[in-house]
Tab-separated table of C-alpha atoms in Angstrom:
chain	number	residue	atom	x	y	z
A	1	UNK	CA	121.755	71.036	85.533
A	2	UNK	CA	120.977	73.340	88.367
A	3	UNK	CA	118.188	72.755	90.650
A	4	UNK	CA	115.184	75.038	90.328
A	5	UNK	CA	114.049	76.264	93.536
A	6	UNK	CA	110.224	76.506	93.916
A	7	UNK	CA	108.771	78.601	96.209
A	8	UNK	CA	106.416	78.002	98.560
A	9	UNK	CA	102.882	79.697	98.287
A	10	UNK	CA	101.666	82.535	100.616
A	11	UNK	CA	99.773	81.441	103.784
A	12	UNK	CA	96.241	82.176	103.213
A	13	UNK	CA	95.007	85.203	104.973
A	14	UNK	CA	93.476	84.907	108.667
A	15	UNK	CA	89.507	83.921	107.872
A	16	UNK	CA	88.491	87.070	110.265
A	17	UNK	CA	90.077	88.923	107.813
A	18	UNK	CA	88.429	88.112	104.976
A	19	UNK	CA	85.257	88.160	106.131
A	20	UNK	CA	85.414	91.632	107.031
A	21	UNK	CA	86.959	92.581	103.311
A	22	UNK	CA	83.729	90.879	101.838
A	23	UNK	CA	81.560	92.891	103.986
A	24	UNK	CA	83.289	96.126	104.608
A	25	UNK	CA	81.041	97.681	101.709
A	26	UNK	CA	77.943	96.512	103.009
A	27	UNK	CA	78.209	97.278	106.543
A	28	UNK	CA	80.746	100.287	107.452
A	29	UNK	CA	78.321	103.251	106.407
A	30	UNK	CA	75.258	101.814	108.474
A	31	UNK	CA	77.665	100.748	111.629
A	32	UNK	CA	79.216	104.353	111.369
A	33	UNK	CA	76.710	106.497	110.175
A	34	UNK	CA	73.281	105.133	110.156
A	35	UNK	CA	72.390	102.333	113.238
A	36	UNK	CA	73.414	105.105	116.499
A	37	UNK	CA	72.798	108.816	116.343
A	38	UNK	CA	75.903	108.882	118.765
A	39	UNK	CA	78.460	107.013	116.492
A	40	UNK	CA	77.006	108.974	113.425
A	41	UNK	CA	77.833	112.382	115.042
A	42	UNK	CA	80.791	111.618	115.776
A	43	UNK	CA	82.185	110.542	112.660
A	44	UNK	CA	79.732	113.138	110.523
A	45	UNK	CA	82.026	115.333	113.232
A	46	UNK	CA	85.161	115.016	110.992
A	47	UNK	CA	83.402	115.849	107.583
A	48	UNK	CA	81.744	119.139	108.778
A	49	UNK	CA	84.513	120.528	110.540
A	50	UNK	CA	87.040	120.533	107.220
A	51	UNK	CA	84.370	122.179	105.049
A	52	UNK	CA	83.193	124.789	108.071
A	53	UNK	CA	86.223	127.059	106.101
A	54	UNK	CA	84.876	126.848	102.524
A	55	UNK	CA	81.091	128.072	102.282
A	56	UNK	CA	79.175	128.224	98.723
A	57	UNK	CA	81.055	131.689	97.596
A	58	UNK	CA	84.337	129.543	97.771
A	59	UNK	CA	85.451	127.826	94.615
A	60	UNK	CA	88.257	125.163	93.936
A	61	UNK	CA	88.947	124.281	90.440
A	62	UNK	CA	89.579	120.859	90.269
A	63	UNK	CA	88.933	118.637	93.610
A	64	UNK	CA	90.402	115.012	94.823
A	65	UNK	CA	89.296	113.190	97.769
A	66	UNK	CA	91.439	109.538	98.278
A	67	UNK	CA	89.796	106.673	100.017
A	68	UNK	CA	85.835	108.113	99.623
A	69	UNK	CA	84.269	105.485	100.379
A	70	UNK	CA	80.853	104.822	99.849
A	71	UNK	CA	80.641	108.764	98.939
A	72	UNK	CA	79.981	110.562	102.619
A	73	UNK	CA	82.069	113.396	102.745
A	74	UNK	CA	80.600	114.672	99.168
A	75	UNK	CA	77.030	115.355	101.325
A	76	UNK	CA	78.619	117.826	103.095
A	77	UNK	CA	80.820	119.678	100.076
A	78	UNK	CA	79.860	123.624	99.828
A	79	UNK	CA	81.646	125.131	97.966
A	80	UNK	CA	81.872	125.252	94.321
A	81	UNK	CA	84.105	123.303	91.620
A	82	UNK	CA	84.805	122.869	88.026
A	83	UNK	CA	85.916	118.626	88.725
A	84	UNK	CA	85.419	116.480	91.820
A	85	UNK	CA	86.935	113.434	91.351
A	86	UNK	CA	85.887	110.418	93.630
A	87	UNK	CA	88.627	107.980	94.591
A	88	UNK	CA	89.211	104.832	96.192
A	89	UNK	CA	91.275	101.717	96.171
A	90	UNK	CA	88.149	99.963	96.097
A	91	UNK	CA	85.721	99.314	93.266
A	92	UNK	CA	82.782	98.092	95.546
A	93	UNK	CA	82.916	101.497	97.625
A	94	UNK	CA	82.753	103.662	94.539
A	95	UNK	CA	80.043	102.152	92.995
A	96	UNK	CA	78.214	102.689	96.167
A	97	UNK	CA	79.700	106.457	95.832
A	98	UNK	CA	78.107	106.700	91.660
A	99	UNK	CA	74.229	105.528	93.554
A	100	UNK	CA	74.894	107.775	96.385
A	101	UNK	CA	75.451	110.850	93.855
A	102	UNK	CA	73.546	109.300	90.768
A	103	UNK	CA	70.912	112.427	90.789
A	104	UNK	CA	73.865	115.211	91.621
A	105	UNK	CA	74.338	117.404	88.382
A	106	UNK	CA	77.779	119.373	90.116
A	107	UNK	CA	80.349	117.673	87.845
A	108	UNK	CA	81.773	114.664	89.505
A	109	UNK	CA	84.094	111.938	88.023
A	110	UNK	CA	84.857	108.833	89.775
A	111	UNK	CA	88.165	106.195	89.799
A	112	UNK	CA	89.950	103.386	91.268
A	113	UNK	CA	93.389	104.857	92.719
A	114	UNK	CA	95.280	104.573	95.385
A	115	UNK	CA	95.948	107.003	97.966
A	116	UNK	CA	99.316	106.242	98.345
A	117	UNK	CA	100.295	106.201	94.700
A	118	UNK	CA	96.892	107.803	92.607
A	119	UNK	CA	98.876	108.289	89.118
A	120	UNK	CA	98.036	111.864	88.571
A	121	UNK	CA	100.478	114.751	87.692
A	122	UNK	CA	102.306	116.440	90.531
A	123	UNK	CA	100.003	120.305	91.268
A	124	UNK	CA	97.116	119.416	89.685
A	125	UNK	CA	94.604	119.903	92.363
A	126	UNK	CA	93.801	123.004	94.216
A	127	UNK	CA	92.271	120.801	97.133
A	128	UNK	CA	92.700	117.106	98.168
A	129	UNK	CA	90.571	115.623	100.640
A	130	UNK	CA	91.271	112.186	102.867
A	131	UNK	CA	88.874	111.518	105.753
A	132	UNK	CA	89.172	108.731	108.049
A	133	UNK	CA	92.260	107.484	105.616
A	134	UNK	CA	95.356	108.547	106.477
A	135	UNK	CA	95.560	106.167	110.053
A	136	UNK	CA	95.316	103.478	107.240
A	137	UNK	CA	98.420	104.044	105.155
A	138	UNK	CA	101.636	102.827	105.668
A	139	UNK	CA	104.616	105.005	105.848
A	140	UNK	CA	101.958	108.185	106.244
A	141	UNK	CA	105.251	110.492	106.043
A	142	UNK	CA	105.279	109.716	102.245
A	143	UNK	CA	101.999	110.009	101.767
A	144	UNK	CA	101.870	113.285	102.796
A	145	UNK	CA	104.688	114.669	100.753
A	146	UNK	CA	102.791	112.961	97.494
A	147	UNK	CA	99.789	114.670	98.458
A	148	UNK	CA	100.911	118.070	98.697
A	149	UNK	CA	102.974	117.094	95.405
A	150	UNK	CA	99.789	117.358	93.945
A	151	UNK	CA	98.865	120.587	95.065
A	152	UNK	CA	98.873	123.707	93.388
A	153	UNK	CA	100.639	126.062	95.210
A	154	UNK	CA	97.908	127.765	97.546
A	155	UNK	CA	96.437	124.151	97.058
A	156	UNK	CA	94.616	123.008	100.410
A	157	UNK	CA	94.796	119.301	101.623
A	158	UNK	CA	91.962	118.652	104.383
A	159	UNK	CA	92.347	116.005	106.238
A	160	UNK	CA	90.372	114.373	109.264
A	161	UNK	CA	91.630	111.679	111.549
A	162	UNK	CA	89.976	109.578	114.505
A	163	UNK	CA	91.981	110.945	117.884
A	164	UNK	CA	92.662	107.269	118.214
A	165	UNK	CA	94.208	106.062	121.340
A	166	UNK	CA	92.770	108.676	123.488
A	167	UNK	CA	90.457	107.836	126.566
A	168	UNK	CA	87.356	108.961	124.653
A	169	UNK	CA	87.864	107.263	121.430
A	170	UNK	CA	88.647	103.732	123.047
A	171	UNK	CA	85.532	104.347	125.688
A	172	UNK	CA	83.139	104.954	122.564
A	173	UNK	CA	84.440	102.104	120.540
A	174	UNK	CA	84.063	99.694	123.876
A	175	UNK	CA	80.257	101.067	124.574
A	176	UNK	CA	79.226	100.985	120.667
A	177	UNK	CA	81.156	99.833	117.836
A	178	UNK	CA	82.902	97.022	119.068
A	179	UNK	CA	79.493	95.718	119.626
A	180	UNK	CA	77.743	96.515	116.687
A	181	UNK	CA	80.155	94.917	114.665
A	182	UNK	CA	80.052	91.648	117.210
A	183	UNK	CA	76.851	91.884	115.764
A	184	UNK	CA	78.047	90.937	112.235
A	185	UNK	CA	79.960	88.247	113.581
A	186	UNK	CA	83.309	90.494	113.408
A	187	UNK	CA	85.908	91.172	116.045
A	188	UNK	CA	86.351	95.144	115.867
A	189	UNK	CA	89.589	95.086	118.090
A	190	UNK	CA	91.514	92.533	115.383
A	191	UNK	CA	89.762	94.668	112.569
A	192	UNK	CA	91.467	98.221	114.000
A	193	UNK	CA	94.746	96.809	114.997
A	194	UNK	CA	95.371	95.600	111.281
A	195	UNK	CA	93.586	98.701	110.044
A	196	UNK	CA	94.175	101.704	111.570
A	197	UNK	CA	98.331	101.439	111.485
A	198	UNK	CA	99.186	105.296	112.545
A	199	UNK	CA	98.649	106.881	116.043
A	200	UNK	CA	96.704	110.203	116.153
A	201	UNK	CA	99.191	112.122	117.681
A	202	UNK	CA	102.604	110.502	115.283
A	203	UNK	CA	99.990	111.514	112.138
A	204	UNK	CA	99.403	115.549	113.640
A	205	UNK	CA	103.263	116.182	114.041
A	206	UNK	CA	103.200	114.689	110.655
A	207	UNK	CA	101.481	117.151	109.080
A	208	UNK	CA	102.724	119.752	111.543
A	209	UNK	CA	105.849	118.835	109.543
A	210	UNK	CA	104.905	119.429	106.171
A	211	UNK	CA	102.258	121.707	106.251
A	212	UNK	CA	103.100	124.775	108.869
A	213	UNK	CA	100.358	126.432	107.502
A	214	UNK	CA	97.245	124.923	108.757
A	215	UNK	CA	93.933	125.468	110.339
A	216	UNK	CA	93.313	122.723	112.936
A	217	UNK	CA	90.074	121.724	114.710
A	218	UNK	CA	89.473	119.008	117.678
A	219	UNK	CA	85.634	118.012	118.016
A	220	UNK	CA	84.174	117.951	120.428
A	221	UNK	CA	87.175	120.191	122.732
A	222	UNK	CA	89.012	123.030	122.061
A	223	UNK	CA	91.746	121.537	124.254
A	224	UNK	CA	94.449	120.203	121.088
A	225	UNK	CA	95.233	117.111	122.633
A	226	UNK	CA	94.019	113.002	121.271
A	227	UNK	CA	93.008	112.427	125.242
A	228	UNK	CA	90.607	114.579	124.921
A	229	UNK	CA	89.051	114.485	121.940
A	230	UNK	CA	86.985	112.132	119.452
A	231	UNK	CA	88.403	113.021	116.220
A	232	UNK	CA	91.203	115.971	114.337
A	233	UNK	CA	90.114	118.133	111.762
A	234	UNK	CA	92.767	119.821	109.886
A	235	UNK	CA	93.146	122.514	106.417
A	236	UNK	CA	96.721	122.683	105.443
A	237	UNK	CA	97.665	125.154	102.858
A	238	UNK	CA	100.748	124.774	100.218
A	239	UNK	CA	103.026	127.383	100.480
A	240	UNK	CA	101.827	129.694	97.581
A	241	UNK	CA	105.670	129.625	96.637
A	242	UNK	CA	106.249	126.434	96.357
């Protein structure tokens, strides 16, 4: 009889960790974009800049945004659309997203997916959007051909990133948000170096990569550099032809 080998159980996750997964719902919009009018323009920053090329005459048939959160970026939406569907890996953020939205008749849909995999057929948006996500998500390169898999071609994929790493970024965390969330009894340099996984400037040549077309924006310089800069604002366009 052979011997049945029995393996051993993961090690239980660090207890940091998990205490910042139970509260990331409750706390990340009023850390980011409620408790200091500095922090909040900063991040509102990203969400602005991607829609300043799509006013109210603009239309885009059917809409995805990965990783929405608790609903943000949909305040700050323009233009118009037959379907906006509101995704995210995480149940707890989208029902924050459905309260958020409850009393908004434009036709929105939410769903649990994941960014890096969401299910749905290959060019069946016209735009995707992903703010504050793609620093998250491993092997980003991959990502990014998926996404503009689901593009129709002329499809748009706006994206916004922190300009993490840069002088101004770190300085602003150190001054604010490392404190805020010291706070809650969380340590915000732990959180970011299992979170945020991709380097500003690796993530831009990135997309550089697989999107030549693009319309890029640095808040709050012109300069196009992460050491300068609080956060990159990008439109990418799929080639019409393909």
């Amino acid at each position: 009889m052979s011997e049945r080998t029995i393996e051993p159980p993961p090690p239980a996750d660090d207890p940091m960790w998990l205490r910042w997964q139970e509260k990331a719902p409750e706390i990340y919009e009023r850390i980011y974009y409620q408790s200091n009018p500095l922090v909040a323009a900063v991040n509102l920053s990203g969400h602005r800049l991607i829609e300043a090329d799509y006013p109210a005459t603009t239309h885009f048939s059917r809409v995805l945004e990965v990783g929405a959160g608790s609903g943000v970026h949909l305040d700050y939406v323009r233009h118009g659309f037959d379907e906006y569907l509101v995704t995210d890996i995480s149940a707890s953020f989208l029902d924050l997203a459905r309260q958020r939205h409850a009393g908004d008749a434009r036709p929105i849909r939410y769903a649990v997916a994941d960014a890096t995999r969401t299910g749905f057929e290959p060019q069946s948006f016209d735009r995707i959007i992903s703010v504050y996500n793609l620093e998250h998500l491993p092997e980003p390169h991959r990502v990014l051909e998926h996404w503009r898999d689901l593009l129709r071609p002329g499809g748009v994929l706006s994206i916004a990133i922190p300009a993490e790493g840069g002088i101004p970024w770190n300085l602003g965390r150190f001054l604010t948000t490392r404190r805020s969330f010291a706070r809650e009894g969380l340590d915000l340099d732990y959180i970011i170096a299992r979170e945020h996984i991709n380097a500003c400037y690796r993530l831009v040549s990135l997309i550089a990569h697989y999107f030549p077309e693009r319309q890029a924006r640095w808040y709050p310089l012109r300069v196009p550099h992460p050491h300068l800069n609080l956060v990159y604002a990008v439109n990418c366009r799929r080639p019409a032809g393909g």
